[in-house]
mmCIF file of C-alpha atoms and ligand atoms in Angstrom:
data_model
loop_
_atom_site.group_PDB
_atom_site.id
_atom_site.type_symbol
_atom_site.label_atom_id
_atom_site.label_comp_id
_atom_site.label_asym_id
_atom_site.label_seq_id
_atom_site.Cartn_x
_atom_site.Cartn_y
_atom_site.Cartn_z
ATOM 1 C CA UNK A 1 14.096 2.063 -17.249
ATOM 2 C CA UNK A 2 12.836 1.968 -13.657
ATOM 3 C CA UNK A 3 15.477 0.958 -11.073
ATOM 4 C CA UNK A 4 15.267 -2.224 -8.802
ATOM 5 C CA UNK A 5 12.278 -2.452 -6.755
ATOM 6 C CA UNK A 6 10.136 -0.107 -8.926
ATOM 7 C CA UNK A 7 7.741 -1.854 -11.510
ATOM 8 C CA UNK A 8 6.225 1.077 -12.967
ATOM 9 C CA UNK A 9 7.057 4.593 -13.156
ATOM 10 C CA UNK A 10 3.542 6.411 -12.783
ATOM 11 C CA UNK A 11 4.945 10.242 -13.282
ATOM 12 C CA UNK A 12 8.391 11.401 -14.397
ATOM 13 C CA UNK A 13 10.174 13.997 -13.154
ATOM 14 C CA UNK A 14 9.080 16.219 -16.083
ATOM 15 C CA UNK A 15 5.514 15.562 -15.841
ATOM 16 C CA UNK A 16 5.742 16.208 -12.053
ATOM 17 C CA UNK A 17 7.353 19.462 -12.603
ATOM 18 C CA UNK A 18 5.023 20.675 -15.334
ATOM 19 C CA UNK A 19 2.049 19.666 -12.859
ATOM 20 C CA UNK A 20 3.439 21.412 -10.087
ATOM 21 C CA UNK A 21 3.986 24.514 -11.990
ATOM 22 C CA UNK A 22 0.105 24.583 -12.941
ATOM 23 C CA UNK A 23 -0.889 23.951 -9.561
ATOM 24 C CA UNK A 24 1.160 27.020 -8.628
ATOM 25 C CA UNK A 25 -0.280 29.087 -10.898
ATOM 26 C CA UNK A 26 -3.800 28.066 -9.782
ATOM 27 C CA UNK A 27 -2.781 28.929 -6.242
ATOM 28 C CA UNK A 28 -1.710 32.237 -7.321
ATOM 29 C CA UNK A 29 -4.840 33.065 -8.980
ATOM 30 C CA UNK A 30 -6.720 32.689 -5.659
ATOM 31 C CA UNK A 31 -4.526 34.532 -3.290
ATOM 32 C CA UNK A 32 -3.881 38.192 -3.068
ATOM 33 C CA UNK A 33 -0.250 39.233 -4.003
ATOM 34 C CA UNK A 34 -0.084 41.735 -1.157
ATOM 35 C CA UNK A 35 -0.874 39.405 1.791
ATOM 36 C CA UNK A 36 1.490 36.382 2.571
ATOM 37 C CA UNK A 37 -0.038 32.825 2.742
ATOM 38 C CA UNK A 38 0.665 30.616 5.440
ATOM 39 C CA UNK A 39 1.936 27.583 3.930
ATOM 40 C CA UNK A 40 1.520 24.413 6.277
ATOM 41 C CA UNK A 41 3.419 21.359 4.934
ATOM 42 C CA UNK A 42 2.231 17.851 6.338
ATOM 43 C CA UNK A 43 5.667 16.092 7.284
ATOM 44 C CA UNK A 44 7.253 13.840 6.165
ATOM 45 C CA UNK A 45 5.965 12.894 2.526
ATOM 46 C CA UNK A 46 5.110 16.616 1.506
ATOM 47 C CA UNK A 47 8.588 17.945 1.962
ATOM 48 C CA UNK A 48 9.781 17.537 -1.824
ATOM 49 C CA UNK A 49 6.493 18.760 -3.148
ATOM 50 C CA UNK A 50 6.276 21.864 -1.078
ATOM 51 C CA UNK A 51 9.833 22.747 -1.851
ATOM 52 C CA UNK A 52 8.944 22.544 -5.434
ATOM 53 C CA UNK A 53 5.618 24.161 -5.296
ATOM 54 C CA UNK A 54 6.581 27.126 -3.248
ATOM 55 C CA UNK A 55 9.304 28.024 -5.603
ATOM 56 C CA UNK A 56 6.715 27.844 -8.446
ATOM 57 C CA UNK A 57 4.462 30.270 -6.578
ATOM 58 C CA UNK A 58 4.434 34.021 -6.912
ATOM 59 C CA UNK A 59 2.177 34.783 -3.953
ATOM 60 C CA UNK A 60 4.401 35.768 -0.728
ATOM 61 C CA UNK A 61 4.482 33.188 1.743
ATOM 62 C CA UNK A 62 5.763 31.954 5.119
ATOM 63 C CA UNK A 63 6.182 28.367 5.550
ATOM 64 C CA UNK A 64 5.351 25.859 8.595
ATOM 65 C CA UNK A 65 5.421 22.127 9.447
ATOM 66 C CA UNK A 66 2.979 19.890 11.066
ATOM 67 C CA UNK A 67 3.613 16.282 11.856
ATOM 68 C CA UNK A 68 0.906 13.877 12.325
ATOM 69 C CA UNK A 69 1.038 9.926 12.591
ATOM 70 C CA UNK A 70 -2.077 8.042 11.337
ATOM 71 C CA UNK A 71 -2.808 4.368 12.214
ATOM 72 C CA UNK A 72 -4.467 2.029 9.969
ATOM 73 C CA UNK A 73 -6.766 -0.815 10.894
ATOM 74 C CA UNK A 74 -4.945 -3.774 12.659
ATOM 75 C CA UNK A 75 -3.016 -1.661 15.142
ATOM 76 C CA UNK A 76 -5.750 0.773 16.395
ATOM 77 C CA UNK A 77 -8.885 2.159 15.069
ATOM 78 C CA UNK A 78 -8.808 3.022 11.467
ATOM 79 C CA UNK A 79 -8.556 6.822 10.934
ATOM 80 C CA UNK A 80 -6.969 7.400 14.507
ATOM 81 C CA UNK A 81 -4.680 10.447 14.104
ATOM 82 C CA UNK A 82 -1.955 11.750 16.581
ATOM 83 C CA UNK A 83 -0.636 15.090 16.454
ATOM 84 C CA UNK A 84 3.190 14.799 16.719
ATOM 85 C CA UNK A 85 4.485 18.383 15.919
ATOM 86 C CA UNK A 86 2.070 21.458 16.013
ATOM 87 C CA UNK A 87 2.801 24.497 14.067
ATOM 88 C CA UNK A 88 5.215 27.234 15.318
ATOM 89 C CA UNK A 89 3.156 29.997 14.226
ATOM 90 C CA UNK A 90 -0.422 31.459 14.726
ATOM 91 C CA UNK A 91 -2.618 31.147 11.903
ATOM 92 C CA UNK A 92 -5.514 33.357 13.052
ATOM 93 C CA UNK A 93 -6.832 35.757 10.440
ATOM 94 C CA UNK A 94 -4.154 34.403 7.809
ATOM 95 C CA UNK A 95 -4.702 32.640 4.478
ATOM 96 C CA UNK A 96 -3.549 29.217 4.927
ATOM 97 C CA UNK A 97 -2.804 26.529 2.363
ATOM 98 C CA UNK A 98 -2.134 22.856 3.534
ATOM 99 C CA UNK A 99 0.040 21.005 1.449
ATOM 100 C CA UNK A 100 -0.274 17.041 1.683
ATOM 101 C CA UNK A 101 1.511 14.475 -0.519
ATOM 102 C CA UNK A 102 -1.386 12.196 -1.001
ATOM 103 C CA UNK A 103 -4.906 11.930 0.164
ATOM 104 C CA UNK A 104 -5.897 8.397 0.527
ATOM 105 C CA UNK A 105 -8.769 7.644 2.961
ATOM 106 C CA UNK A 106 -8.983 11.311 3.587
ATOM 107 C CA UNK A 107 -8.633 10.998 7.532
ATOM 108 C CA UNK A 108 -5.653 13.178 7.813
ATOM 109 C CA UNK A 109 -6.978 15.865 5.888
ATOM 110 C CA UNK A 110 -10.343 15.853 7.621
ATOM 111 C CA UNK A 111 -8.447 15.960 10.784
ATOM 112 C CA UNK A 112 -6.201 18.885 9.709
ATOM 113 C CA UNK A 113 -9.124 20.855 8.381
ATOM 114 C CA UNK A 114 -10.831 20.494 11.731
ATOM 115 C CA UNK A 115 -7.872 21.390 13.982
ATOM 116 C CA UNK A 116 -6.816 24.200 11.716
ATOM 117 C CA UNK A 117 -10.032 25.491 11.020
ATOM 118 C CA UNK A 118 -10.875 25.830 14.605
ATOM 119 C CA UNK A 119 -8.066 28.528 14.944
ATOM 120 C CA UNK A 120 -10.094 30.847 12.607
ATOM 121 C CA UNK A 121 -7.685 31.413 9.656
ATOM 122 C CA UNK A 122 -9.133 33.863 7.075
ATOM 123 C CA UNK A 123 -9.245 30.924 4.451
ATOM 124 C CA UNK A 124 -8.109 27.423 4.420
ATOM 125 C CA UNK A 125 -7.404 25.640 1.190
ATOM 126 C CA UNK A 126 -5.694 22.323 0.486
ATOM 127 C CA UNK A 127 -3.251 21.116 -2.344
ATOM 128 C CA UNK A 128 -2.173 17.593 -2.639
ATOM 129 C CA UNK A 129 0.041 16.071 -5.159
ATOM 130 C CA UNK A 130 -1.867 12.795 -5.444
ATOM 131 C CA UNK A 131 -5.201 11.774 -4.711
ATOM 132 C CA UNK A 132 -6.919 8.224 -4.579
ATOM 133 C CA UNK A 133 -10.704 8.925 -4.889
ATOM 134 C CA UNK A 134 -11.734 5.501 -4.779
ATOM 135 C CA UNK A 135 -10.361 4.921 -1.350
ATOM 136 C CA UNK A 136 -12.083 8.043 0.182
ATOM 137 C CA UNK A 137 -13.843 7.075 3.678
ATOM 138 C CA UNK A 138 -14.441 10.627 4.856
ATOM 139 C CA UNK A 139 -14.978 13.805 2.935
ATOM 140 C CA UNK A 140 -11.536 15.673 2.586
ATOM 141 C CA UNK A 141 -12.172 19.108 0.850
ATOM 142 C CA UNK A 142 -9.147 19.474 -1.901
ATOM 143 C CA UNK A 143 -9.003 22.840 -3.679
ATOM 144 C CA UNK A 144 -5.796 21.826 -5.843
ATOM 145 C CA UNK A 145 -4.918 18.318 -6.847
ATOM 146 C CA UNK A 146 -2.035 17.139 -8.896
ATOM 147 C CA UNK A 147 -2.914 13.868 -10.159
ATOM 148 C CA UNK A 148 -5.881 11.203 -9.393
ATOM 149 C CA UNK A 149 -4.510 7.747 -9.222
ATOM 150 C CA UNK A 150 -6.089 4.448 -8.682
ATOM 151 C CA UNK A 151 -5.600 2.279 -5.424
ATOM 152 C CA UNK A 152 -1.881 1.473 -5.856
ATOM 153 C CA UNK A 153 0.576 2.129 -3.125
ATOM 154 C CA UNK A 154 3.315 4.466 -4.660
ATOM 155 C CA UNK A 155 6.646 5.853 -3.536
ATOM 156 C CA UNK A 156 9.250 8.537 -4.533
ATOM 157 C CA UNK A 157 9.093 12.369 -4.724
ATOM 158 C CA UNK A 158 8.973 12.429 -1.001
ATOM 159 C CA UNK A 159 6.720 9.367 -0.607
ATOM 160 C CA UNK A 160 8.167 6.455 1.216
ATOM 161 C CA UNK A 161 7.871 2.681 1.833
ATOM 162 C CA UNK A 162 9.158 1.924 5.360
ATOM 163 C CA UNK A 163 11.249 5.378 4.983
ATOM 164 C CA UNK A 164 12.882 4.376 1.690
ATOM 165 C CA UNK A 165 12.348 5.869 -1.776
ATOM 166 C CA UNK A 166 11.653 9.362 -0.613
ATOM 167 C CA UNK A 167 14.708 10.636 -2.890
ATOM 168 C CA UNK A 168 13.366 9.213 -6.097
ATOM 169 C CA UNK A 169 12.704 12.154 -8.454
ATOM 170 C CA UNK A 170 9.741 10.424 -9.877
ATOM 171 C CA UNK A 171 6.549 8.522 -8.733
ATOM 172 C CA UNK A 172 6.465 4.783 -9.018
ATOM 173 C CA UNK A 173 4.717 1.672 -8.029
ATOM 174 C CA UNK A 174 6.902 -0.794 -5.856
ATOM 175 C CA UNK A 175 7.674 -4.332 -7.267
ATOM 176 C CA UNK A 176 6.503 -6.097 -4.239
ATOM 177 C CA UNK A 177 5.846 -5.204 -0.825
ATOM 178 C CA UNK A 178 7.698 -7.154 2.051
ATOM 179 C CA UNK A 179 4.951 -6.229 4.652
ATOM 180 C CA UNK A 180 1.403 -5.662 4.341
ATOM 181 C CA UNK A 181 0.376 -1.885 4.266
ATOM 182 C CA UNK A 182 -3.189 -1.741 5.669
HETATM 183 P P1 5GP B 201 -5.210 9.292 4.563
HETATM 184 O O1 5GP B 201 -5.294 9.805 6.058
HETATM 185 O O2 5GP B 201 -5.778 10.012 3.643
HETATM 186 O O3 5GP B 201 -5.850 7.780 4.619
HETATM 187 O O4 5GP B 201 -3.819 8.916 4.043
HETATM 188 C C1 5GP B 201 -2.877 9.895 4.034
HETATM 189 C C2 5GP B 201 -1.377 9.449 4.315
HETATM 190 O O5 5GP B 201 -1.216 7.950 4.100
HETATM 191 C C3 5GP B 201 -0.425 10.096 3.256
HETATM 192 O O6 5GP B 201 -0.271 11.371 3.752
HETATM 193 C C4 5GP B 201 0.596 9.198 3.068
HETATM 194 O O7 5GP B 201 1.561 9.365 4.224
HETATM 195 C C5 5GP B 201 -0.065 7.705 3.640
HETATM 196 N N1 5GP B 201 -0.233 7.201 2.125
HETATM 197 C C6 5GP B 201 -1.552 6.917 1.661
HETATM 198 N N2 5GP B 201 -1.292 6.333 0.348
HETATM 199 C C7 5GP B 201 0.007 6.127 0.223
HETATM 200 C C8 5GP B 201 0.869 5.810 -0.792
HETATM 201 O O8 5GP B 201 0.348 5.246 -1.924
HETATM 202 N N3 5GP B 201 2.013 5.784 -0.746
HETATM 203 C C9 5GP B 201 2.592 6.210 0.277
HETATM 204 N N4 5GP B 201 4.027 6.398 0.403
HETATM 205 N N5 5GP B 201 2.139 6.706 1.306
HETATM 206 C C10 5GP B 201 0.766 6.802 1.218
#
């Protein structure tokens, strides 16, 4: 049974674990076993996903974090992105894997591809746990996607609503939202 506040459980912890394992296998197939991939986790939402994903991967890797803030319509122009924390490491000549929690309009991923692509990595791929294709506003290249979902606001497994629900081991839809999202 879902806890108070959660209307529907979309993906259980077991379903997520299985799918993350499959994604890790796909990623391993596309990367060399003798060249560490630079994993770039996008804070904060991807922190649970990346922790599970890297432990399921066999490819050697290094891990870094990048933090961005995106502003939706109503505050500033839609799709406006601000870089809050840049990488600590150089990615020039390295295979790079961006790890995102969810791709919605695609603005965040589009922005990350532009700024990281400009640093001349050897390759630049993206893994996201969730994608909402019906919401896409800009082209955002995704190489590994966990689950396609409809236009619903989801929480859990790292994803929040006003900083809550990140700790849930599953992904669910909220009962009702106290504030509009967009
Ligand atoms: P995009 O730039 O693709 O529109 O949005 C990406 C970011 O919006 C995600 O990294 C995430 O932080 C947030 N986001 C989009 N959809 C959802 C959702 O359904 N639930 C939560 N918790 N965050 C979302």
